PDB file of C-alpha atoms in Angstrom:
ATOM      1  CA  MET A   1      -5.716  10.944 -21.107  1.00 39.00           C
ATOM      2  CA  LYS A   2      -5.131  14.500 -22.246  1.00 35.00           C
ATOM      3  CA  LYS A   3      -7.480  17.203 -21.010  1.00 36.00           C
ATOM      4  CA  LEU A   4      -9.252  19.351 -23.586  1.00 35.00           C
ATOM      5  CA  ILE A   5      -9.259  23.143 -23.402  1.00 33.00           C
ATOM      6  CA  THR A   6     -12.568  24.404 -22.039  1.00 34.00           C
ATOM      7  CA  ALA A   7     -14.672  26.471 -24.478  1.00 36.00           C
ATOM      8  CA  THR A   8     -14.714  30.241 -24.019  1.00 35.00           C
ATOM      9  CA  SER A   9     -17.601  32.056 -22.402  1.00 36.00           C
ATOM     10  CA  LEU A  10     -19.017  32.807 -25.872  1.00 35.00           C
ATOM     11  CA  SER A  11     -18.922  29.094 -26.656  1.00 39.00           C
ATOM     12  CA  ILE A  12     -20.858  28.377 -23.472  1.00 33.00           C
ATOM     13  CA  LEU A  13     -23.516  30.913 -24.480  1.00 36.00           C
ATOM     14  CA  MET A  14     -23.855  29.072 -27.775  1.00 37.00           C
ATOM     15  CA  LEU A  15     -24.495  25.645 -26.253  1.00 34.00           C
ATOM     16  CA  SER A  16     -28.291  25.092 -26.151  1.00 34.00           C
ATOM     17  CA  ALA A  17     -30.716  23.621 -28.876  1.00 33.00           C
ATOM     18  CA  LEU A  18     -32.638  21.280 -31.331  1.00 32.00           C
ATOM     19  CA  SER A  19     -35.687  20.943 -33.938  1.00 34.00           C
ATOM     20  CA  CYS A  20     -38.094  18.980 -36.463  1.00 38.00           C
ATOM     21  CA  GLY A  21     -40.847  18.767 -39.133  1.00 39.00           C
ATOM     22  CA  ASP A  22     -43.598  20.447 -41.132  1.00 44.00           C
ATOM     23  CA  ASN A  23     -47.040  19.256 -40.025  1.00 43.00           C
ATOM     24  CA  SER A  24     -49.007  21.476 -42.417  1.00 42.00           C
ATOM     25  CA  LYS A  25     -48.471  19.343 -45.510  1.00 46.00           C
ATOM     26  CA  LYS A  26     -49.848  15.934 -46.404  1.00 50.00           C
ATOM     27  CA  SER A  27     -48.810  13.138 -48.729  1.00 53.00           C
ATOM     28  CA  ALA A  28     -49.770   9.517 -49.145  1.00 53.00           C
ATOM     29  CA  PRO A  29     -47.969   7.320 -46.604  1.00 54.00           C
ATOM     30  CA  SER A  30     -45.534   4.823 -48.044  1.00 48.00           C
ATOM     31  CA  ILE A  31     -44.355   1.938 -45.900  1.00 47.00           C
ATOM     32  CA  LYS A  32     -41.576   1.324 -48.400  1.00 46.00           C
ATOM     33  CA  ASP A  33     -40.335   4.904 -48.010  1.00 47.00           C
ATOM     34  CA  ASN A  34     -40.845   4.902 -44.261  1.00 48.00           C
ATOM     35  CA  SER A  35     -38.828   1.721 -43.901  1.00 44.00           C
ATOM     36  CA  SER A  36     -35.885   2.962 -45.941  1.00 39.00           C
ATOM     37  CA  HIS A  37     -33.904   3.555 -42.783  1.00 52.00           C
ATOM     38  CA  VAL A  38     -34.513   0.144 -41.228  1.00 56.00           C
ATOM     39  CA  LYS A  39     -31.237  -1.082 -39.806  1.00 55.00           C
ATOM     40  CA  ALA A  40     -30.271  -4.615 -40.700  1.00 54.00           C
ATOM     41  CA  ASP A  41     -28.689  -6.606 -37.913  1.00 58.00           C
ATOM     42  CA  ASN A  42     -25.075  -6.485 -39.052  1.00 60.00           C
ATOM     43  CA  SER A  43     -23.553  -7.120 -35.635  1.00 67.00           C
ATOM     44  CA  ALA A  44     -20.264  -8.994 -35.723  1.00 76.00           C
ATOM     45  CA  ASP A  45     -20.349 -12.767 -35.303  1.00 80.00           C
ATOM     46  CA  TYR A  46     -17.876 -14.137 -32.761  1.00 87.00           C
ATOM     47  CA  SER A  47     -19.374 -17.632 -32.564  1.00 84.00           C
ATOM     48  CA  ASN A  48     -16.057 -19.135 -33.719  1.00 87.00           C
ATOM     49  CA  VAL A  49     -14.244 -17.674 -30.691  1.00 86.00           C
ATOM     50  CA  ALA A  50     -14.395 -19.556 -27.392  1.00 89.00           C
ATOM     51  CA  PRO A  51     -16.164 -17.462 -24.696  1.00 87.00           C
ATOM     52  CA  ALA A  52     -13.163 -17.505 -22.361  1.00 88.00           C
ATOM     53  CA  LYS A  53     -10.887 -16.330 -25.183  1.00 89.00           C
ATOM     54  CA  LEU A  54     -13.368 -13.635 -26.203  1.00 87.00           C
ATOM     55  CA  LEU A  55     -13.442 -12.389 -22.623  1.00 87.00           C
ATOM     56  CA  ARG A  56      -9.631 -12.138 -22.589  1.00 88.00           C
ATOM     57  CA  GLN A  57      -9.757 -10.186 -25.844  1.00 88.00           C
ATOM     58  CA  ILE A  58     -12.301  -7.768 -24.348  1.00 88.00           C
ATOM     59  CA  GLN A  59     -10.115  -7.204 -21.297  1.00 89.00           C
ATOM     60  CA  ALA A  60      -7.095  -6.641 -23.562  1.00 88.00           C
ATOM     61  CA  HIS A  61      -9.005  -4.104 -25.685  1.00 89.00           C
ATOM     62  CA  TYR A  62     -10.021  -2.306 -22.497  1.00 87.00           C
ATOM     63  CA  ASP A  63      -6.401  -2.154 -21.280  1.00 89.00           C
ATOM     64  CA  LEU A  64      -5.343  -0.785 -24.696  1.00 89.00           C
ATOM     65  CA  ASP A  65      -8.050   1.949 -24.598  1.00 87.00           C
ATOM     66  CA  GLU A  66      -9.872   0.288 -27.504  1.00 89.00           C
ATOM     67  CA  TYR A  67     -13.263   0.734 -25.870  1.00 87.00           C
ATOM     68  CA  THR A  68     -15.459   0.641 -28.990  1.00 89.00           C
ATOM     69  CA  VAL A  69     -14.136  -2.785 -30.034  1.00 89.00           C
ATOM     70  CA  ALA A  70     -14.322  -3.982 -26.437  1.00 89.00           C
ATOM     71  CA  LYS A  71     -17.993  -2.993 -26.220  1.00 89.00           C
ATOM     72  CA  GLU A  72     -18.823  -4.643 -29.545  1.00 89.00           C
ATOM     73  CA  LYS A  73     -17.372  -7.959 -28.406  1.00 90.00           C
ATOM     74  CA  LEU A  74     -18.893  -7.641 -24.945  1.00 90.00           C
ATOM     75  CA  THR A  75     -22.333  -7.031 -26.488  1.00 88.00           C
ATOM     76  CA  TYR A  76     -21.983 -10.373 -28.262  1.00 87.00           C
ATOM     77  CA  LEU A  77     -20.662 -12.187 -25.181  1.00 88.00           C
ATOM     78  CA  ILE A  78     -23.324 -10.828 -22.850  1.00 87.00           C
ATOM     79  CA  LYS A  79     -26.077 -12.572 -24.842  1.00 88.00           C
ATOM     80  CA  SER A  80     -24.862 -15.917 -23.468  1.00 86.00           C
ATOM     81  CA  TYR A  81     -23.161 -14.774 -20.267  1.00 85.00           C
ATOM     82  CA  PRO A  82     -25.176 -11.864 -18.803  1.00 84.00           C
ATOM     83  CA  ASP A  83     -23.789 -12.231 -15.273  1.00 88.00           C
ATOM     84  CA  THR A  84     -20.387 -13.876 -14.872  1.00 87.00           C
ATOM     85  CA  LEU A  85     -17.818 -15.863 -16.815  1.00 86.00           C
ATOM     86  CA  ASN A  86     -14.742 -17.458 -15.270  1.00 83.00           C
ATOM     87  CA  GLY A  87     -15.234 -15.403 -12.125  1.00 86.00           C
ATOM     88  CA  VAL A  88     -15.442 -12.091 -14.026  1.00 88.00           C
ATOM     89  CA  ASN A  89     -18.506  -9.923 -13.331  1.00 91.00           C
ATOM     90  CA  ILE A  90     -19.778  -9.147 -16.841  1.00 89.00           C
ATOM     91  CA  ASN A  91     -22.051  -6.288 -15.734  1.00 88.00           C
ATOM     92  CA  SER A  92     -19.206  -4.644 -13.849  1.00 90.00           C
ATOM     93  CA  LEU A  93     -16.993  -4.907 -16.954  1.00 91.00           C
ATOM     94  CA  LYS A  94     -19.782  -3.382 -19.059  1.00 90.00           C
ATOM     95  CA  ARG A  95     -20.072  -0.437 -16.652  1.00 91.00           C
ATOM     96  CA  LYS A  96     -16.318   0.162 -16.837  1.00 90.00           C
ATOM     97  CA  ILE A  97     -16.313   0.114 -20.646  1.00 91.00           C
ATOM     98  CA  ASP A  98     -19.407   2.354 -20.835  1.00 90.00           C
ATOM     99  CA  ALA A  99     -17.768   4.848 -18.469  1.00 91.00           C
ATOM    100  CA  GLU A 100     -14.770   5.122 -20.793  1.00 90.00           C
ATOM    101  CA  LEU A 101     -17.007   5.377 -23.873  1.00 90.00           C
ATOM    102  CA  LYS A 102     -18.844   8.223 -22.122  1.00 88.00           C
ATOM    103  CA  LYS A 103     -15.535  10.030 -21.522  1.00 87.00           C
ATOM    104  CA  GLU A 104     -14.619   9.643 -25.200  1.00 86.00           C
ATOM    105  CA  LEU A 105     -18.032  10.928 -26.251  1.00 85.00           C
ATOM    106  CA  ASP A 106     -17.696  13.945 -23.946  1.00 83.00           C
ATOM    107  CA  LYS A 107     -14.269  14.774 -25.371  1.00 79.00           C
ATOM    108  CA  LYS A 108     -15.527  14.565 -28.947  1.00 78.00           C
ATOM    109  CA  GLN A 109     -18.473  16.759 -27.996  1.00 73.00           C
ATOM    110  CA  GLU A 110     -16.217  19.414 -26.496  1.00 71.00           C
ATOM    111  CA  ILE A 111     -14.142  19.499 -29.691  1.00 67.00           C
ATOM    112  CA  ALA A 112     -17.354  19.691 -31.757  1.00 69.00           C
ATOM    113  CA  ASN A 113     -18.563  22.630 -29.653  1.00 66.00           C
ATOM    114  CA  LEU A 114     -15.365  24.536 -30.355  1.00 59.00           C
ATOM    115  CA  GLU A 115     -15.603  23.794 -34.076  1.00 63.00           C
ATOM    116  CA  ARG A 116     -19.215  24.990 -34.084  1.00 65.00           C
ATOM    117  CA  ASN A 117     -18.146  28.586 -33.458  1.00 63.00           C
ATOM    118  CA  THR A 118     -16.687  28.838 -36.967  1.00 62.00           C
ATOM    119  CA  ARG A 119     -20.025  27.751 -38.516  1.00 72.00           C
ATOM    120  CA  LEU A 120     -22.461  29.898 -36.554  1.00 71.00           C
ATOM    121  CA  THR A 121     -22.583  33.042 -38.683  1.00 70.00           C
ATOM    122  CA  SER A 122     -23.841  31.097 -41.713  1.00 76.00           C
ATOM    123  CA  SER A 123     -26.085  28.697 -39.754  1.00 84.00           C
ATOM    124  CA  LEU A 124     -29.393  30.406 -40.639  1.00 87.00           C
ATOM    125  CA  ASP A 125     -28.642  30.032 -44.368  1.00 88.00           C
ATOM    126  CA  LYS A 126     -29.201  26.285 -43.948  1.00 90.00           C
ATOM    127  CA  MET A 127     -32.658  26.708 -42.433  1.00 93.00           C
ATOM    128  CA  LYS A 128     -36.096  26.458 -44.015  1.00 94.00           C
ATOM    129  CA  ILE A 129     -38.148  29.191 -42.314  1.00 94.00           C
ATOM    130  CA  THR A 130     -41.956  29.168 -42.004  1.00 94.00           C
ATOM    131  CA  ASN A 131     -44.546  30.917 -39.845  1.00 94.00           C
ATOM    132  CA  GLU A 132     -46.985  29.128 -37.549  1.00 92.00           C
ATOM    133  CA  GLY A 133     -49.168  31.567 -35.631  1.00 91.00           C
ATOM    134  CA  LYS A 134     -46.984  33.612 -33.306  1.00 93.00           C
ATOM    135  CA  PHE A 135     -44.031  31.300 -33.894  1.00 95.00           C
ATOM    136  CA  THR A 136     -41.375  31.281 -36.584  1.00 96.00           C
ATOM    137  CA  ILE A 137     -40.288  27.709 -37.333  1.00 95.00           C
ATOM    138  CA  TYR A 138     -36.712  26.876 -38.312  1.00 95.00           C
ATOM    139  CA  LYS A 139     -35.913  23.475 -39.821  1.00 95.00           C
ATOM    140  CA  ASP A 140     -33.002  22.143 -41.794  1.00 94.00           C
ATOM    141  CA  LYS A 141     -33.741  22.328 -45.524  1.00 92.00           C
ATOM    142  CA  THR A 142     -33.447  18.543 -45.831  1.00 88.00           C
ATOM    143  CA  SER A 143     -36.130  17.845 -43.194  1.00 86.00           C
ATOM    144  CA  PRO A 144     -39.206  15.850 -44.320  1.00 81.00           C
ATOM    145  CA  LYS A 145     -41.897  18.029 -45.920  1.00 78.00           C
ATOM    146  CA  PHE A 146     -44.838  15.834 -44.972  1.00 76.00           C
ATOM    147  CA  ASP A 147     -46.270  14.593 -41.682  1.00 77.00           C
ATOM    148  CA  THR A 148     -46.949  11.190 -43.258  1.00 79.00           C
ATOM    149  CA  LYS A 149     -43.225  10.393 -43.355  1.00 86.00           C
ATOM    150  CA  GLU A 150     -41.055   8.992 -40.603  1.00 91.00           C
ATOM    151  CA  CYS A 151     -38.682  11.526 -39.125  1.00 93.00           C
ATOM    152  CA  PHE A 152     -35.872  11.828 -36.605  1.00 95.00           C
ATOM    153  CA  TYR A 153     -34.687  15.415 -36.326  1.00 94.00           C
ATOM    154  CA  ALA A 154     -34.585  18.740 -34.498  1.00 96.00           C
ATOM    155  CA  TYR A 155     -36.332  22.073 -35.086  1.00 97.00           C
ATOM    156  CA  ILE A 156     -36.692  25.516 -33.518  1.00 97.00           C
ATOM    157  CA  LYS A 157     -39.806  27.508 -32.582  1.00 96.00           C
ATOM    158  CA  LYS A 158     -39.055  31.170 -32.026  1.00 94.00           C
ATOM    159  CA  ASP A 159     -41.366  33.866 -30.648  1.00 92.00           C
ATOM    160  CA  ALA A 160     -40.932  37.239 -28.971  1.00 89.00           C
ATOM    161  CA  TYR A 161     -39.331  35.535 -25.968  1.00 89.00           C
ATOM    162  CA  GLY A 162     -36.656  33.768 -27.974  1.00 91.00           C
ATOM    163  CA  PRO A 163     -35.926  30.349 -29.525  1.00 94.00           C
ATOM    164  CA  LYS A 164     -37.173  27.031 -28.151  1.00 96.00           C
ATOM    165  CA  LEU A 165     -35.661  23.746 -29.209  1.00 97.00           C
ATOM    166  CA  PHE A 166     -37.629  20.570 -30.012  1.00 97.00           C
ATOM    167  CA  PHE A 167     -36.810  17.035 -31.089  1.00 97.00           C
ATOM    168  CA  LYS A 168     -39.284  15.041 -33.153  1.00 96.00           C
ATOM    169  CA  ILE A 169     -39.429  11.316 -33.854  1.00 96.00           C
ATOM    170  CA  ARG A 170     -42.291   9.981 -35.979  1.00 95.00           C
ATOM    171  CA  TYR A 171     -42.958   6.268 -36.562  1.00 95.00           C
ATOM    172  CA  ILE A 172     -45.477   5.033 -39.157  1.00 94.00           C
ATOM    173  CA  ASP A 173     -46.574   1.467 -39.889  1.00 93.00           C
ATOM    174  CA  THR A 174     -49.648  -0.676 -40.500  1.00 92.00           C
ATOM    175  CA  GLU A 175     -49.631  -1.963 -36.899  1.00 93.00           C
ATOM    176  CA  TRP A 176     -49.155  -0.226 -33.557  1.00 96.00           C
ATOM    177  CA  LEU A 177     -45.740  -0.654 -31.977  1.00 96.00           C
ATOM    178  CA  ASN A 178     -46.932   1.147 -28.807  1.00 97.00           C
ATOM    179  CA  ILE A 179     -43.565   2.844 -28.332  1.00 97.00           C
ATOM    180  CA  GLU A 180     -42.528   3.434 -24.731  1.00 96.00           C
ATOM    181  CA  GLU A 181     -39.055   4.871 -25.278  1.00 95.00           C
ATOM    182  CA  PHE A 182     -36.289   5.310 -27.829  1.00 96.00           C
ATOM    183  CA  ILE A 183     -32.814   3.884 -27.221  1.00 96.00           C
ATOM    184  CA  VAL A 184     -30.207   5.628 -29.349  1.00 96.00           C
ATOM    185  CA  THR A 185     -26.779   4.023 -29.650  1.00 95.00           C
ATOM    186  CA  ILE A 186     -24.022   6.542 -30.342  1.00 93.00           C
ATOM    187  CA  ASN A 187     -20.618   5.031 -31.038  1.00 89.00           C
ATOM    188  CA  GLN A 188     -21.578   1.913 -29.007  1.00 89.00           C
ATOM    189  CA  LEU A 189     -22.946   3.942 -26.060  1.00 91.00           C
ATOM    190  CA  ASP A 190     -26.680   3.695 -25.337  1.00 93.00           C
ATOM    191  CA  GLN A 191     -28.742   6.809 -24.557  1.00 92.00           C
ATOM    192  CA  THR A 192     -32.489   6.909 -23.826  1.00 94.00           C
ATOM    193  CA  ILE A 193     -35.005   9.414 -25.178  1.00 95.00           C
ATOM    194  CA  SER A 194     -38.402   9.398 -23.482  1.00 92.00           C
ATOM    195  CA  GLY A 195     -41.424  11.677 -23.347  1.00 94.00           C
ATOM    196  CA  ASP A 196     -45.105  11.904 -24.226  1.00 96.00           C
ATOM    197  CA  ILE A 197     -45.888   9.887 -27.345  1.00 96.00           C
ATOM    198  CA  THR A 198     -49.131  10.667 -29.186  1.00 97.00           C
ATOM    199  CA  LYS A 199     -50.949   8.178 -31.411  1.00 96.00           C
ATOM    200  CA  SER A 200     -53.125   8.845 -34.444  1.00 95.00           C
ATOM    201  CA  GLU A 201     -54.330   7.196 -37.637  1.00 93.00           C
ATOM    202  CA  THR A 202     -54.289   8.501 -41.184  1.00 89.00           C
ATOM    203  CA  LYS A 203     -57.504   8.775 -43.168  1.00 84.00           C
ATOM    204  CA  GLY A 204     -58.299   6.836 -46.317  1.00 79.00           C
ATOM    205  CA  LYS A 205     -58.926   3.265 -47.387  1.00 81.00           C
ATOM    206  CA  LYS A 206     -55.719   2.043 -45.826  1.00 83.00           C
ATOM    207  CA  ARG A 207     -55.148   3.486 -42.382  1.00 87.00           C
ATOM    208  CA  PHE A 208     -51.618   3.862 -41.103  1.00 92.00           C
ATOM    209  CA  LYS A 209     -50.663   4.013 -37.423  1.00 94.00           C
ATOM    210  CA  VAL A 210     -48.673   7.086 -36.435  1.00 95.00           C
ATOM    211  CA  GLU A 211     -46.722   7.317 -33.165  1.00 96.00           C
ATOM    212  CA  LEU A 212     -45.114  10.699 -32.518  1.00 97.00           C
ATOM    213  CA  LEU A 213     -42.710  12.144 -29.975  1.00 97.00           C
ATOM    214  CA  ASP A 214     -42.472  15.942 -30.173  1.00 97.00           C
ATOM    215  CA  LYS A 215     -40.211  16.728 -27.249  1.00 96.00           C
ATOM    216  CA  PRO A 216     -39.152  20.172 -26.017  1.00 97.00           C
ATOM    217  CA  ILE A 217     -35.454  20.151 -25.151  1.00 96.00           C
ATOM    218  CA  THR A 218     -35.254  22.126 -21.916  1.00 94.00           C
ATOM    219  CA  SER A 219     -32.576  20.434 -19.798  1.00 94.00           C
ATOM    220  CA  SER A 220     -28.822  20.593 -20.287  1.00 92.00           C
ATOM    221  CA  LYS A 221     -28.748  16.790 -20.091  1.00 93.00           C
ATOM    222  CA  ASP A 222     -31.137  16.391 -23.035  1.00 94.00           C
ATOM    223  CA  LEU A 223     -29.303  19.057 -25.027  1.00 94.00           C
ATOM    224  CA  LYS A 224     -26.003  17.315 -24.432  1.00 92.00           C
ATOM    225  CA  MET A 225     -27.466  14.000 -25.588  1.00 93.00           C
ATOM    226  CA  ILE A 226     -28.908  15.497 -28.796  1.00 95.00           C
ATOM    227  CA  SER A 227     -25.576  17.196 -29.471  1.00 93.00           C
ATOM    228  CA  SER A 228     -23.849  13.836 -29.056  1.00 93.00           C
ATOM    229  CA  ILE A 229     -26.255  12.318 -31.584  1.00 95.00           C
ATOM    230  CA  ALA A 230     -25.530  15.102 -34.080  1.00 94.00           C
ATOM    231  CA  ASP A 231     -21.785  14.563 -33.833  1.00 90.00           C
ATOM    232  CA  GLY A 232     -21.919  10.757 -33.668  1.00 91.00           C
ATOM    233  CA  GLU A 233     -20.030   8.653 -36.168  1.00 89.00           C
ATOM    234  CA  ASN A 234     -22.289   5.598 -35.976  1.00 91.00           C
ATOM    235  CA  VAL A 235     -25.833   6.134 -34.708  1.00 94.00           C
ATOM    236  CA  THR A 236     -28.755   3.705 -34.559  1.00 94.00           C
ATOM    237  CA  ALA A 237     -32.134   3.995 -32.831  1.00 95.00           C
ATOM    238  CA  LEU A 238     -34.379   1.357 -31.258  1.00 95.00           C
ATOM    239  CA  TYR A 239     -38.080   2.205 -31.086  1.00 96.00           C
ATOM    240  CA  VAL A 240     -39.067   0.085 -28.089  1.00 96.00           C
ATOM    241  CA  GLY A 241     -42.590  -1.204 -27.428  1.00 95.00           C
ATOM    242  CA  PRO A 242     -43.762  -3.612 -24.706  1.00 94.00           C
ATOM    243  CA  ASN A 243     -43.667  -6.647 -27.001  1.00 93.00           C
ATOM    244  CA  ALA A 244     -41.495  -5.641 -29.962  1.00 94.00           C
ATOM    245  CA  TYR A 245     -39.063  -3.055 -31.262  1.00 94.00           C
ATOM    246  CA  LYS A 246     -38.000  -1.548 -34.562  1.00 94.00           C
ATOM    247  CA  LYS A 247     -34.437  -0.596 -35.378  1.00 94.00           C
ATOM    248  CA  ARG A 248     -33.482   2.418 -37.463  1.00 94.00           C
ATOM    249  CA  ASP A 249     -30.177   3.459 -38.971  1.00 93.00           C
ATOM    250  CA  ILE A 250     -29.741   7.240 -38.547  1.00 94.00           C
ATOM    251  CA  SER A 251     -28.097   8.427 -41.760  1.00 93.00           C
ATOM    252  CA  LYS A 252     -25.241  10.896 -42.090  1.00 93.00           C
ATOM    253  CA  GLN A 253     -27.658  13.319 -43.748  1.00 93.00           C
ATOM    254  CA  GLN A 254     -29.994  13.140 -40.752  1.00 94.00           C
ATOM    255  CA  LEU A 255     -27.093  13.725 -38.350  1.00 95.00           C
ATOM    256  CA  LEU A 256     -25.913  16.720 -40.372  1.00 94.00           C
ATOM    257  CA  ALA A 257     -29.444  18.161 -40.365  1.00 95.00           C
ATOM    258  CA  ILE A 258     -29.576  17.920 -36.558  1.00 96.00           C
ATOM    259  CA  ARG A 259     -26.176  19.565 -36.306  1.00 93.00           C
ATOM    260  CA  ASN A 260     -27.270  22.410 -38.589  1.00 93.00           C
ATOM    261  CA  VAL A 261     -30.292  23.110 -36.382  1.00 95.00           C
ATOM    262  CA  LEU A 262     -28.132  23.035 -33.254  1.00 94.00           C
ATOM    263  CA  ASP A 263     -25.820  25.575 -34.890  1.00 91.00           C
ATOM    264  CA  ALA A 264     -28.766  27.861 -35.649  1.00 92.00           C
ATOM    265  CA  TYR A 265     -30.117  27.465 -32.115  1.00 93.00           C
ATOM    266  CA  ALA A 266     -26.722  28.293 -30.604  1.00 89.00           C
ATOM    267  CA  PHE A 267     -26.436  31.336 -32.870  1.00 86.00           C
ATOM    268  CA  MET A 268     -29.877  32.600 -31.822  1.00 88.00           C
ATOM    269  CA  ASN A 269     -29.087  32.201 -28.129  1.00 85.00           C
ATOM    270  CA  ALA A 270     -25.732  33.953 -28.487  1.00 79.00           C
ATOM    271  CA  GLU A 271     -27.421  36.775 -30.410  1.00 74.00           C
ATOM    272  CA  LYS A 272     -30.147  37.045 -27.749  1.00 70.00           C
ATOM    273  CA  SER A 273     -27.559  37.189 -24.972  1.00 64.00           C
ATOM    274  CA  ILE A 274     -25.572  39.913 -26.711  1.00 62.00           C
ATOM    275  CA  LYS A 275     -28.707  42.023 -27.320  1.00 57.00           C
ATOM    276  CA  SER A 276     -29.721  41.592 -23.690  1.00 55.00           C
ATOM    277  CA  LYS A 277     -26.329  42.855 -22.497  1.00 49.00           C
ATOM    278  CA  ILE A 278     -26.549  45.841 -24.850  1.00 49.00           C
ATOM    279  CA  ASN A 279     -29.993  46.749 -23.495  1.00 51.00           C
ATOM    280  CA  ILE A 280     -28.744  46.518 -19.903  1.00 48.00           C
ATOM    281  CA  THR A 281     -25.789  48.790 -20.760  1.00 44.00           C
ATOM    282  CA  LYS A 282     -28.125  51.380 -22.329  1.00 44.00           C
ATOM    283  CA  LYS A 283     -30.176  51.528 -19.156  1.00 47.00           C
TER     284      LYS A 283
END
């Protein structure tokens, strides 16, 4: 496979960020609205294909570099054959396909990082800016206005020391799901988001259960994962509890909003780095 050109040093300076919602406003919770992004199970049905034949097809797709199709079929096959089939180690095959999907995702991310440079100067125009104590909050203009709505997005908190990136996921329902982690599938590759999840209940006659992850993005690994989500073509999220899960379809609008915040975060960090170098030169 062809190697991609590495981003310039300025591009590297611009790689770091994410953000989310406005907790100062209230509205009546609506389960109908909150469930608008529920993902129906539209997985392909290969029940008419013999398992041995399906396995051969998967191996052929792998050999032809068609890893997304291979993973889709393997996901179906693995429900009935989680270990081996006809002497083939299914888990080993899954690891091989996932490794290639990861390479493809990394390549797409590197291209996306290079393309980001052309968008940075106008990135702040897409932000809704509010003040919260000593912090200035930057969110995409399409982000939810109320803390009684489900959300899945990034936001920035900026103070005198610079910008800090956060990722927020809010789940609302009439019953507790007791979420332990979030599994996000990006172009058939699973990624896990974990962190401290707080629980609360709304006031009123009908009380709604709110489970919230408000995660600071501090590691390069987490930043890379959020960037992959933003540039994903097909993204779904599983909210996983000990006894049940809920599946959400992450819309194109949500992905674009995350990307816009990442652009703004990268711009702020590049600007901060340049100012720091200027100050050092003056000294």
